[in-house]
Each structure stands twice: as C-alpha cells, then as structure tokens.
Amino acid sequence: MSFLVPFYSLFLFLSFICTNSAPFLLFQAFNWESWKREAGWYNALSNSVAELASAGVTHVWLPPPTHSVSPQGYMPGRLYDLNSSSYGNQFDLKRLIKAFHQSGIKCIADIVINHRCAEKKDGRGIWCIFEGGTNDDRLDWGPHFICRDDEQYSDGTGNPDSGAPYEPAPDIDHINPTVQRELSDWMNWLKNDIGFDGWRLDFARGYSPQITKLYMENTVPDFAVGEVWNNLSYGQEDSHRNELADWVRNAGGIVTAFDFTTKGILQQAVLDELWRLKDSNGNPPGMIGILPQNAVTFIDNHDTGSTQNKWPFPSNKIMQGYTYILTHPGIPSIFYDHFFQWGLKEEILKLIAIRRRNGIVPTSRVHMLASDPDLYVAMIDEKIIMKIGSRYDVGNLCSSRL
C-alpha cells in the first residue's frame, strides 16, 4: 500500500515534546536532464530559492559546475572553466549561490576529481594532455598525472591507483603531490571565489579515503558527503554498512557518506518485507544504525532514479520511503524530482515540518515497536511515532505509549 495522508494524523502527529531545533536537510537540486533547460538551469533554479528556504532546506546540492565532455558534468576537463557548463555560466552560478546564501541555504558543489577528460592527444596519439582553463599552467597536466595501471591512457610513470578503476576516462593519480596541491587550490577557489560551502564527492571510492581526508583538511568545507556506492547483497547488509563507516573513519571522521545500505534495505522492505528494518541488535540496519551522524539518507538521486533509473525506489512507495528517512536518524536528502515533479511536495513538506518541530536530528534514538512483513512502527526520541506498511490495525502499539 502506498503512503496515505491519514497516517499523519494517526501516527506522525503523536508528538510529546516539541522543540524549535532546526535539523540538517539536504536537497539535490537537479536531475539527469536538468542541463537541457533552455534558459539555463542556474537561472531556472533561482525561482525556487525562496520555496526551498521556506521548506527548511539547509544545504542544496548543485550539479558539477565545470566544463565537461558530457553535458551532465561528470566527464570534466577544464576545471577552472565554469562558463562552458551546460547548466549556465559562472556569473549565473555566483548569482544563484548568492541568492541561496541570502536565504540562509548553503551550497554544495558536485566535485568530480577521480577522473578527467583530456584537451588533446600526446605524441602517441593518446588523449592525455589536460588543460586547466586558465591563462597559466594550473591543472595543465600530461600522462604522468594518470595512474600507471590505467594503461589505456597512462605512460606508465604515474603512481598506482589508490582506489577503484574508472574505465570511461583517465584515472587521475591522487598520490602525486602536484595533483593534491592543485586540486586543493581549485577547490578552495570554488569556495572562496565562487561561493560554494562544501562538497559532494563523486565516485569517492575511486581514490583512497586517506586522499579524501587530505582534501578535507586542505579545504575545510562546511559539509562534505562522499558517493561510495558498492553493490549490496541482501544478507550481507552488515558488511555493506561497515564498509561505508570504515570509509568515513579512514577519511578523517568528519566527512559523511550517502547511506546506500539504508536505501537498498528500505526499497526492498517496503515490498511487504518490513522485517528488514530491524537489525539483530534492534537498531536500524543501515549506516544510520552504527554511524548516524555521518550517514546521508536518500530515496533516489540522478543516478538511481531520474531518467537513468539504475537502482530506483519502487515508484508507488516513495512516500513510505520519505516517511522513514524524515523521521529517523541520519541526514536526510530530498530529490528534486520527487519534490517538484511527482506531485509529492505537500506530503514531503508535512514530514519536514514534523522533523523540525520535534527536533529530530542525525543522532536521534529509535525505539522499534513493530517490524513485521506488513507493519513497521517506531518511536523516535520519545517524541513521535511513525508507521509504514500495508497493515492498518496496529493494536495497542501506539495507545500504550500515549
């Protein structure tokens, strides 16, 4: 059964203590097709700033801002060139960031630094000569700056790859001190000159978490979240979430990670398998059950949903998903499509209001009252009781707590 509005009055309004503490709320402000907006995505998004601020969004995740071989921005080349982005030019971007800042919202840049597309070929006829996008030699690199085991592009003189390989484009050698210094300088330019407050690290498993720690220390973002997307096998949930937690710890413990474990379990659980939402210790089974303050929960993004649909949440269960992440620990993230295109805005806003009014935070405590195939009921911080699932009758589970 899909989420129904009456559930709010029956369960989510069972509020015992109300506070004014404002929770952290991330909003992904684009999808896979946003680059196609004729007037420019930055200009179009500026019309939504006030509405997102009113909704309680604290941080907005913007698309990759640089020149890119692919229009979506994930095959970057000239990193200092923000005027060749399919989303708009540098002036429009700075104006958008300023508007968000004036409304109290911080801006997160989608940072794609694992790989990079070359500007031209070298003497071997290989695409491996990079141009930074400036009049000087910043980020002007050659094949020596490519991981030696990326044999398609490297000349064999770089360091070994410290993370997972990436086939479509040259894998950058992040062990190289020049790479570390120049990328740190570029990220600080994005922060200090363009106005970004933090980072979403694309394909963060492509380089070691120790490299992420270095960039965190060199740039000191207000907030950062890494995309560490590994395959999830049901029955191996503990090892999957431990990989995420280990990545965070090895990256210094300040950076957060998208909680792919919670997404994978939750989208299976809403198919009348809600027993999955309780681990062997009676806690949430995803990363939010072991390191909630570093876990960013989400339902879908530009990869898993949108027009790519690589790992989509069941479309008729979206609101059950948001009911879970917006009442539970972790840092919830809302996807543009669900808020603006799916007709779910009002229901999502009700859930955000409940989270804010009751001071639900990333480290809130969960007490599960039921975790059956067709029924999940939980009390959070002894302030609210939430319920999802196809079973209407919950017996005395809630009345006994009032």
Short mmCIF file of C-alpha atoms in Angstrom, two decimals:
data_model
loop_
_atom_site.label_atom_id
_atom_site.label_comp_id
_atom_site.label_asym_id
_atom_site.label_seq_id
_atom_site.Cartn_x
_atom_site.Cartn_y
_atom_site.Cartn_z
CA MET A 1 0.00 0.00 0.00
CA SER A 2 1.32 3.44 -0.84
CA PHE A 3 1.63 6.13 1.78
CA LEU A 4 -1.69 7.73 2.71
CA VAL A 5 -2.25 11.20 4.14
CA PRO A 6 -4.34 9.95 7.12
CA PHE A 7 -1.25 8.26 8.51
CA TYR A 8 -0.02 11.69 9.54
CA SER A 9 -2.99 12.32 11.80
CA LEU A 10 -2.98 8.77 13.14
CA PHE A 11 0.69 8.41 13.89
CA LEU A 12 3.04 11.22 13.00
CA PHE A 13 1.16 13.86 14.97
CA LEU A 14 1.59 11.89 18.20
CA SER A 15 4.03 14.49 19.44
CA PHE A 16 5.01 14.50 23.08
CA ILE A 17 7.76 17.12 23.15
CA CYS A 18 8.14 19.95 20.65
CA THR A 19 11.33 21.91 20.16
CA ASN A 20 12.48 24.60 17.76
CA SER A 21 15.81 22.99 16.88
CA ALA A 22 16.35 23.02 13.13
CA PRO A 23 17.60 19.76 11.63
CA PHE A 24 20.07 19.38 8.80
CA LEU A 25 18.25 18.94 5.49
CA LEU A 26 19.99 18.39 2.15
CA PHE A 27 18.24 18.97 -1.19
CA GLN A 28 19.54 17.65 -4.52
CA ALA A 29 18.61 20.49 -6.85
CA PHE A 30 18.91 18.78 -10.24
CA ASN A 31 18.33 15.55 -12.13
CA TRP A 32 19.93 13.85 -15.13
CA GLU A 33 18.08 16.06 -17.61
CA SER A 34 18.43 19.46 -15.92
CA TRP A 35 21.19 20.57 -18.30
CA LYS A 36 18.60 20.74 -21.09
CA ARG A 37 16.74 23.72 -19.60
CA GLU A 38 16.75 26.31 -22.36
CA ALA A 39 17.17 29.38 -20.17
CA GLY A 40 19.92 27.66 -18.17
CA TRP A 41 19.46 25.55 -15.06
CA TYR A 42 21.03 28.08 -12.71
CA ASN A 43 18.55 30.72 -13.83
CA ALA A 44 15.61 28.33 -13.61
CA LEU A 45 16.59 27.16 -10.15
CA SER A 46 16.79 30.72 -8.86
CA ASN A 47 12.99 30.79 -8.96
CA SER A 48 12.87 28.05 -6.33
CA VAL A 49 15.22 29.56 -3.75
CA ALA A 50 12.51 31.12 -1.58
CA GLU A 51 10.39 27.97 -1.65
CA LEU A 52 13.30 25.75 -0.62
CA ALA A 53 14.20 28.11 2.21
CA SER A 54 10.60 28.09 3.41
CA ALA A 55 10.63 24.29 3.32
CA GLY A 56 13.53 24.19 5.78
CA VAL A 57 16.32 23.16 3.40
CA THR A 58 19.70 23.95 4.97
CA HIS A 59 22.04 22.75 2.21
CA VAL A 60 21.46 22.50 -1.53
CA TRP A 61 23.49 20.15 -3.72
CA LEU A 62 24.19 21.74 -7.11
CA PRO A 63 25.38 19.94 -10.28
CA PRO A 64 29.03 19.76 -11.40
CA PRO A 65 29.93 23.36 -12.34
CA THR A 66 32.82 22.89 -14.76
CA HIS A 67 33.43 22.34 -18.43
CA SER A 68 32.67 18.71 -19.26
CA VAL A 69 32.72 16.43 -22.28
CA SER A 70 29.34 15.09 -21.18
CA PRO A 71 26.56 17.68 -20.71
CA GLN A 72 25.63 16.39 -17.25
CA GLY A 73 29.07 17.41 -15.97
CA TYR A 74 30.53 14.09 -14.88
CA MET A 75 33.29 13.93 -17.51
CA PRO A 76 35.13 17.13 -16.57
CA GLY A 77 38.03 18.66 -18.46
CA ARG A 78 38.89 22.34 -17.95
CA LEU A 79 38.18 22.60 -14.24
CA TYR A 80 38.58 26.37 -13.94
CA ASP A 81 36.24 26.94 -16.89
CA LEU A 82 32.79 27.48 -15.40
CA ASN A 83 31.48 29.31 -18.47
CA SER A 84 31.27 26.14 -20.58
CA SER A 85 28.91 24.27 -18.27
CA SER A 86 25.61 23.11 -19.74
CA TYR A 87 23.87 24.44 -16.61
CA GLY A 88 24.85 28.09 -17.15
CA ASN A 89 27.85 30.38 -16.86
CA GLN A 90 29.99 31.49 -13.94
CA PHE A 91 28.06 34.74 -13.46
CA ASP A 92 24.73 32.92 -13.24
CA LEU A 93 26.19 30.38 -10.82
CA LYS A 94 27.58 33.04 -8.48
CA ARG A 95 24.28 34.89 -8.57
CA LEU A 96 22.39 31.68 -7.70
CA ILE A 97 24.75 30.90 -4.81
CA LYS A 98 24.35 34.45 -3.51
CA ALA A 99 20.57 34.07 -3.61
CA PHE A 100 20.75 30.82 -1.64
CA HIS A 101 23.09 32.41 0.90
CA GLN A 102 20.76 35.37 1.35
CA SER A 103 18.02 32.84 2.16
CA GLY A 104 20.20 31.02 4.69
CA ILE A 105 20.96 28.00 2.49
CA LYS A 106 24.49 26.70 1.96
CA CYS A 107 25.62 25.37 -1.42
CA ILE A 108 27.35 22.05 -2.08
CA ALA A 109 29.40 21.61 -5.26
CA ASP A 110 29.42 18.26 -7.05
CA ILE A 111 33.16 17.62 -7.21
CA VAL A 112 34.34 15.18 -9.90
CA ILE A 113 38.06 14.63 -9.34
CA ASN A 114 38.57 10.87 -9.65
CA HIS A 115 38.89 11.14 -13.42
CA ARG A 116 39.30 13.84 -16.02
CA CYS A 117 38.99 14.26 -19.78
CA ALA A 118 41.95 15.49 -21.79
CA GLU A 119 42.03 18.53 -24.06
CA LYS A 120 44.23 16.97 -26.74
CA LYS A 121 46.38 13.98 -27.69
CA ASP A 122 50.04 13.48 -26.95
CA GLY A 123 52.72 12.35 -29.38
CA ARG A 124 51.48 8.76 -29.06
CA GLY A 125 48.02 9.79 -30.23
CA ILE A 126 46.56 9.26 -26.75
CA TRP A 127 44.08 11.68 -25.17
CA CYS A 128 46.12 12.60 -22.09
CA ILE A 129 47.06 16.30 -22.32
CA PHE A 130 44.93 18.28 -19.88
CA GLU A 131 44.11 21.98 -19.88
CA GLY A 132 43.09 23.74 -16.66
CA GLY A 133 41.05 26.53 -18.19
CA THR A 134 43.29 29.44 -17.19
CA ASN A 135 45.96 31.54 -18.88
CA ASP A 136 48.64 29.98 -16.68
CA ASP A 137 49.65 26.36 -16.13
CA ARG A 138 47.33 25.47 -13.23
CA LEU A 139 45.90 21.97 -13.78
CA ASP A 140 47.75 21.71 -17.10
CA TRP A 141 48.82 18.08 -16.84
CA GLY A 142 50.21 15.31 -19.01
CA PRO A 143 50.20 11.49 -18.93
CA HIS A 144 52.49 11.44 -15.85
CA PHE A 145 49.47 12.59 -13.81
CA ILE A 146 47.46 9.48 -14.73
CA CYS A 147 47.56 6.31 -12.64
CA ARG A 148 50.11 3.91 -14.11
CA ASP A 149 47.65 0.99 -14.09
CA ASP A 150 45.25 2.95 -16.28
CA GLU A 151 47.07 1.53 -19.28
CA GLN A 152 44.63 2.95 -21.83
CA TYR A 153 45.87 6.50 -21.12
CA SER A 154 48.97 6.39 -18.86
CA ASP A 155 52.60 6.47 -19.95
CA GLY A 156 53.50 4.22 -17.03
CA THR A 157 55.25 6.88 -14.95
CA GLY A 158 52.43 7.71 -12.51
CA ASN A 159 51.64 6.07 -9.18
CA PRO A 160 49.31 3.07 -8.88
CA ASP A 161 45.61 3.79 -8.48
CA SER A 162 44.71 4.05 -4.79
CA GLY A 163 41.06 3.13 -5.38
CA ALA A 164 38.64 1.54 -7.81
CA PRO A 165 39.28 1.89 -11.57
CA TYR A 166 37.15 4.06 -13.84
CA GLU A 167 37.10 2.95 -17.46
CA PRO A 168 35.46 5.83 -19.39
CA ALA A 169 38.13 8.48 -18.67
CA PRO A 170 41.73 8.81 -17.43
CA ASP A 171 42.11 7.94 -13.73
CA ILE A 172 43.95 10.80 -12.04
CA ASP A 173 46.94 9.99 -9.82
CA HIS A 174 45.93 11.45 -6.46
CA ILE A 175 49.17 10.31 -4.82
CA ASN A 176 51.03 12.87 -6.93
CA PRO A 177 51.79 15.93 -4.74
CA THR A 178 51.14 18.34 -7.61
CA VAL A 179 47.69 16.84 -8.14
CA GLN A 180 46.94 17.15 -4.44
CA ARG A 181 48.11 20.75 -4.27
CA GLU A 182 46.46 21.98 -7.46
CA LEU A 183 43.15 20.25 -6.82
CA SER A 184 43.10 21.64 -3.29
CA ASP A 185 43.79 25.11 -4.67
CA TRP A 186 40.97 24.69 -7.20
CA MET A 187 38.51 23.55 -4.54
CA ASN A 188 39.46 26.50 -2.35
CA TRP A 189 38.88 28.76 -5.35
CA LEU A 190 35.39 27.28 -5.69
CA LYS A 191 34.82 28.01 -2.03
CA ASN A 192 36.42 31.44 -1.67
CA ASP A 193 35.81 32.98 -5.10
CA ILE A 194 32.67 31.25 -6.37
CA GLY A 195 30.95 30.86 -3.01
CA PHE A 196 30.49 27.12 -2.51
CA ASP A 197 30.34 25.93 1.09
CA GLY A 198 31.08 22.23 0.71
CA TRP A 199 31.45 19.18 -1.49
CA ARG A 200 29.65 16.16 -2.81
CA LEU A 201 32.48 13.85 -3.82
CA ASP A 202 31.59 11.91 -6.95
CA PHE A 203 32.86 8.30 -7.23
CA ALA A 204 34.76 8.70 -3.98
CA ARG A 205 35.77 5.05 -3.94
CA GLY A 206 37.97 5.77 -6.97
CA TYR A 207 40.73 7.01 -4.66
CA SER A 208 41.66 6.06 -1.11
CA PRO A 209 39.81 7.56 1.88
CA GLN A 210 43.15 8.90 3.07
CA ILE A 211 43.17 11.10 -0.05
CA THR A 212 39.68 12.32 0.85
CA LYS A 213 41.00 13.15 4.33
CA LEU A 214 43.77 15.23 2.76
CA TYR A 215 41.32 17.23 0.63
CA MET A 216 39.06 17.73 3.65
CA GLU A 217 41.96 19.07 5.68
CA ASN A 218 43.18 21.30 2.82
CA THR A 219 39.79 22.84 2.04
CA VAL A 220 37.85 22.73 5.37
CA PRO A 221 34.33 22.57 3.90
CA ASP A 222 31.23 23.35 5.93
CA PHE A 223 29.88 19.96 4.85
CA ALA A 224 31.03 17.14 2.60
CA VAL A 225 29.46 13.86 1.52
CA GLY A 226 31.06 11.05 -0.44
CA GLU A 227 29.48 8.76 -3.01
CA VAL A 228 30.77 5.31 -2.05
CA TRP A 229 28.39 3.08 -3.98
CA ASN A 230 29.20 -0.61 -3.70
CA ASN A 231 26.91 -3.48 -4.66
CA LEU A 232 24.55 -4.59 -1.89
CA SER A 233 23.79 -8.28 -1.48
CA TYR A 234 20.83 -8.97 0.78
CA GLY A 235 22.06 -10.98 3.72
CA GLN A 236 25.34 -9.01 3.71
CA GLU A 237 23.93 -5.74 4.99
CA ASP A 238 26.27 -5.53 7.98
CA SER A 239 29.42 -5.77 5.88
CA HIS A 240 27.99 -3.26 3.42
CA ARG A 241 27.30 -0.61 6.05
CA ASN A 242 30.59 -1.31 7.78
CA GLU A 243 32.39 -0.52 4.52
CA LEU A 244 30.71 2.89 4.50
CA ALA A 245 31.52 3.52 8.16
CA ASP A 246 35.14 2.43 7.66
CA TRP A 247 35.46 4.78 4.68
CA VAL A 248 34.24 7.69 6.81
CA ARG A 249 36.60 6.87 9.66
CA ASN A 250 39.60 6.43 7.35
CA ALA A 251 38.71 9.72 5.66
CA GLY A 252 39.07 11.51 8.98
CA GLY A 253 35.64 11.06 10.54
CA ILE A 254 34.23 14.47 9.56
CA VAL A 255 33.07 13.72 6.02
CA THR A 256 29.71 11.97 5.61
CA ALA A 257 28.67 9.24 3.15
CA PHE A 258 25.47 8.51 1.31
CA ASP A 259 23.78 5.66 3.14
CA PHE A 260 23.37 3.25 0.24
CA THR A 261 22.78 0.45 2.73
CA THR A 262 19.64 2.09 4.10
CA LYS A 263 18.40 2.85 0.58
CA GLY A 264 18.86 -0.73 -0.56
CA ILE A 265 17.23 -2.25 2.50
CA LEU A 266 14.38 0.26 2.63
CA GLN A 267 13.35 -0.10 -1.00
CA GLN A 268 13.15 -3.85 -0.56
CA ALA A 269 11.48 -3.61 2.84
CA VAL A 270 8.51 -1.55 1.59
CA LEU A 271 7.56 -4.53 -0.62
CA ASP A 272 5.94 -6.21 2.42
CA GLU A 273 9.33 -7.14 3.84
CA LEU A 274 9.43 -4.53 6.61
CA TRP A 275 11.08 -7.00 8.96
CA ARG A 276 14.28 -5.97 7.20
CA LEU A 277 14.23 -2.61 9.00
CA LYS A 278 15.46 -4.09 12.29
CA ASP A 279 18.97 -5.47 12.75
CA SER A 280 19.98 -8.19 15.18
CA ASN A 281 20.51 -5.61 17.92
CA GLY A 282 17.14 -3.95 17.47
CA ASN A 283 18.59 -0.95 15.64
CA PRO A 284 18.14 0.42 12.10
CA PRO A 285 20.01 -1.92 9.72
CA GLY A 286 21.71 0.70 7.56
CA MET A 287 24.58 3.02 8.25
CA ILE A 288 22.21 5.07 10.42
CA GLY A 289 22.26 2.15 12.86
CA ILE A 290 26.01 2.42 13.52
CA LEU A 291 27.21 5.90 12.50
CA PRO A 292 24.08 8.04 12.03
CA GLN A 293 25.79 11.43 12.33
CA ASN A 294 27.83 10.62 9.21
CA ALA A 295 25.05 8.98 7.18
CA VAL A 296 23.15 10.85 4.47
CA THR A 297 19.90 9.04 3.76
CA PHE A 298 18.10 9.35 0.45
CA ILE A 299 15.38 7.74 -1.66
CA ASP A 300 16.77 8.36 -5.14
CA ASN A 301 19.20 10.63 -6.98
CA HIS A 302 20.21 11.46 -10.55
CA ASP A 303 21.82 8.02 -10.94
CA THR A 304 19.48 5.65 -9.13
CA GLY A 305 16.34 7.44 -10.33
CA SER A 306 15.64 10.23 -12.82
CA THR A 307 15.87 9.01 -16.44
CA GLN A 308 18.80 6.69 -15.67
CA ASN A 309 16.89 4.51 -13.19
CA LYS A 310 19.92 2.44 -12.27
CA TRP A 311 18.52 1.38 -8.88
CA PRO A 312 15.13 3.05 -8.42
CA PHE A 313 12.96 3.05 -5.32
CA PRO A 314 9.52 1.48 -6.02
CA SER A 315 7.57 4.37 -7.54
CA ASN A 316 4.37 3.65 -5.60
CA LYS A 317 6.23 3.52 -2.28
CA ILE A 318 8.15 6.80 -2.45
CA MET A 319 6.25 8.43 0.41
CA GLN A 320 6.78 5.44 2.65
CA GLY A 321 10.47 5.94 2.00
CA TYR A 322 10.36 9.62 2.90
CA THR A 323 8.30 8.86 5.99
CA TYR A 324 11.15 6.65 7.13
CA ILE A 325 14.15 8.89 6.37
CA LEU A 326 12.49 12.13 7.52
CA THR A 327 11.58 10.67 10.91
CA HIS A 328 14.73 8.63 11.50
CA PRO A 329 18.35 9.41 12.37
CA GLY A 330 20.85 10.44 9.74
CA ILE A 331 20.97 13.47 7.46
CA PRO A 332 18.02 13.21 5.05
CA SER A 333 18.31 14.29 1.42
CA ILE A 334 15.33 15.14 -0.79
CA PHE A 335 15.46 14.62 -4.54
CA TYR A 336 14.36 17.40 -6.93
CA ASP A 337 12.09 15.12 -8.97
CA HIS A 338 10.07 13.94 -6.00
CA PHE A 339 9.59 17.45 -4.64
CA PHE A 340 8.88 19.36 -7.83
CA GLN A 341 7.76 16.81 -10.44
CA TRP A 342 5.98 13.92 -8.74
CA GLY A 343 3.19 15.83 -7.01
CA LEU A 344 4.54 14.85 -3.57
CA LYS A 345 5.61 18.30 -2.37
CA GLU A 346 2.84 18.84 0.18
CA GLU A 347 3.32 15.43 1.78
CA ILE A 348 7.09 15.88 1.95
CA LEU A 349 6.61 19.34 3.49
CA LYS A 350 4.42 17.84 6.23
CA LEU A 351 7.15 15.36 7.08
CA ILE A 352 9.84 18.07 7.10
CA ALA A 353 7.67 20.16 9.44
CA ILE A 354 7.28 17.21 11.80
CA ARG A 355 11.03 16.62 11.82
CA ARG A 356 11.76 20.28 12.50
CA ARG A 357 9.05 20.79 15.11
CA ASN A 358 10.16 17.79 17.12
CA GLY A 359 13.88 18.42 16.81
CA ILE A 360 14.71 15.11 15.14
CA VAL A 361 18.45 15.18 14.50
CA PRO A 362 21.05 12.84 12.91
CA THR A 363 21.67 11.13 16.25
CA SER A 364 18.04 10.75 17.33
CA ARG A 365 17.16 7.49 19.09
CA VAL A 366 14.84 4.90 17.56
CA HIS A 367 12.70 2.50 19.59
CA MET A 368 11.00 -0.04 17.31
CA LEU A 369 7.53 -1.11 18.34
CA ALA A 370 6.90 -3.44 15.40
CA SER A 371 8.92 -4.78 12.49
CA ASP A 372 6.74 -7.33 10.70
CA PRO A 373 6.47 -8.06 6.98
CA ASP A 374 3.48 -5.70 6.57
CA LEU A 375 3.98 -3.34 9.52
CA TYR A 376 6.76 -1.12 10.82
CA VAL A 377 6.15 1.16 13.79
CA ALA A 378 8.85 3.13 15.58
CA MET A 379 9.10 5.79 18.26
CA ILE A 380 11.80 8.41 17.73
CA ASP A 381 13.26 10.27 20.73
CA GLU A 382 10.00 9.54 22.58
CA LYS A 383 8.56 12.44 20.61
CA ILE A 384 6.85 10.92 17.59
CA ILE A 385 5.53 7.56 16.48
CA MET A 386 5.62 6.71 12.79
CA LYS A 387 4.11 3.81 10.89
CA ILE A 388 4.50 2.41 7.39
CA GLY A 389 3.18 -0.78 5.83
CA SER A 390 0.02 -2.26 4.40
CA ARG A 391 -1.47 -3.32 7.75
CA TYR A 392 -3.90 -0.79 9.21
CA ASP A 393 -4.52 -2.44 12.56
CA VAL A 394 -1.64 -1.78 14.94
CA GLY A 395 -3.45 -2.98 18.06
CA ASN A 396 -2.27 -1.28 21.25
CA LEU A 397 1.21 -0.45 19.99
CA CYS A 398 0.58 3.28 19.98
CA SER A 399 -2.13 3.80 22.59
CA SER A 400 0.03 2.26 25.28
CA ARG A 401 2.69 4.91 24.63
CA LEU A 402 0.44 7.96 24.91
#
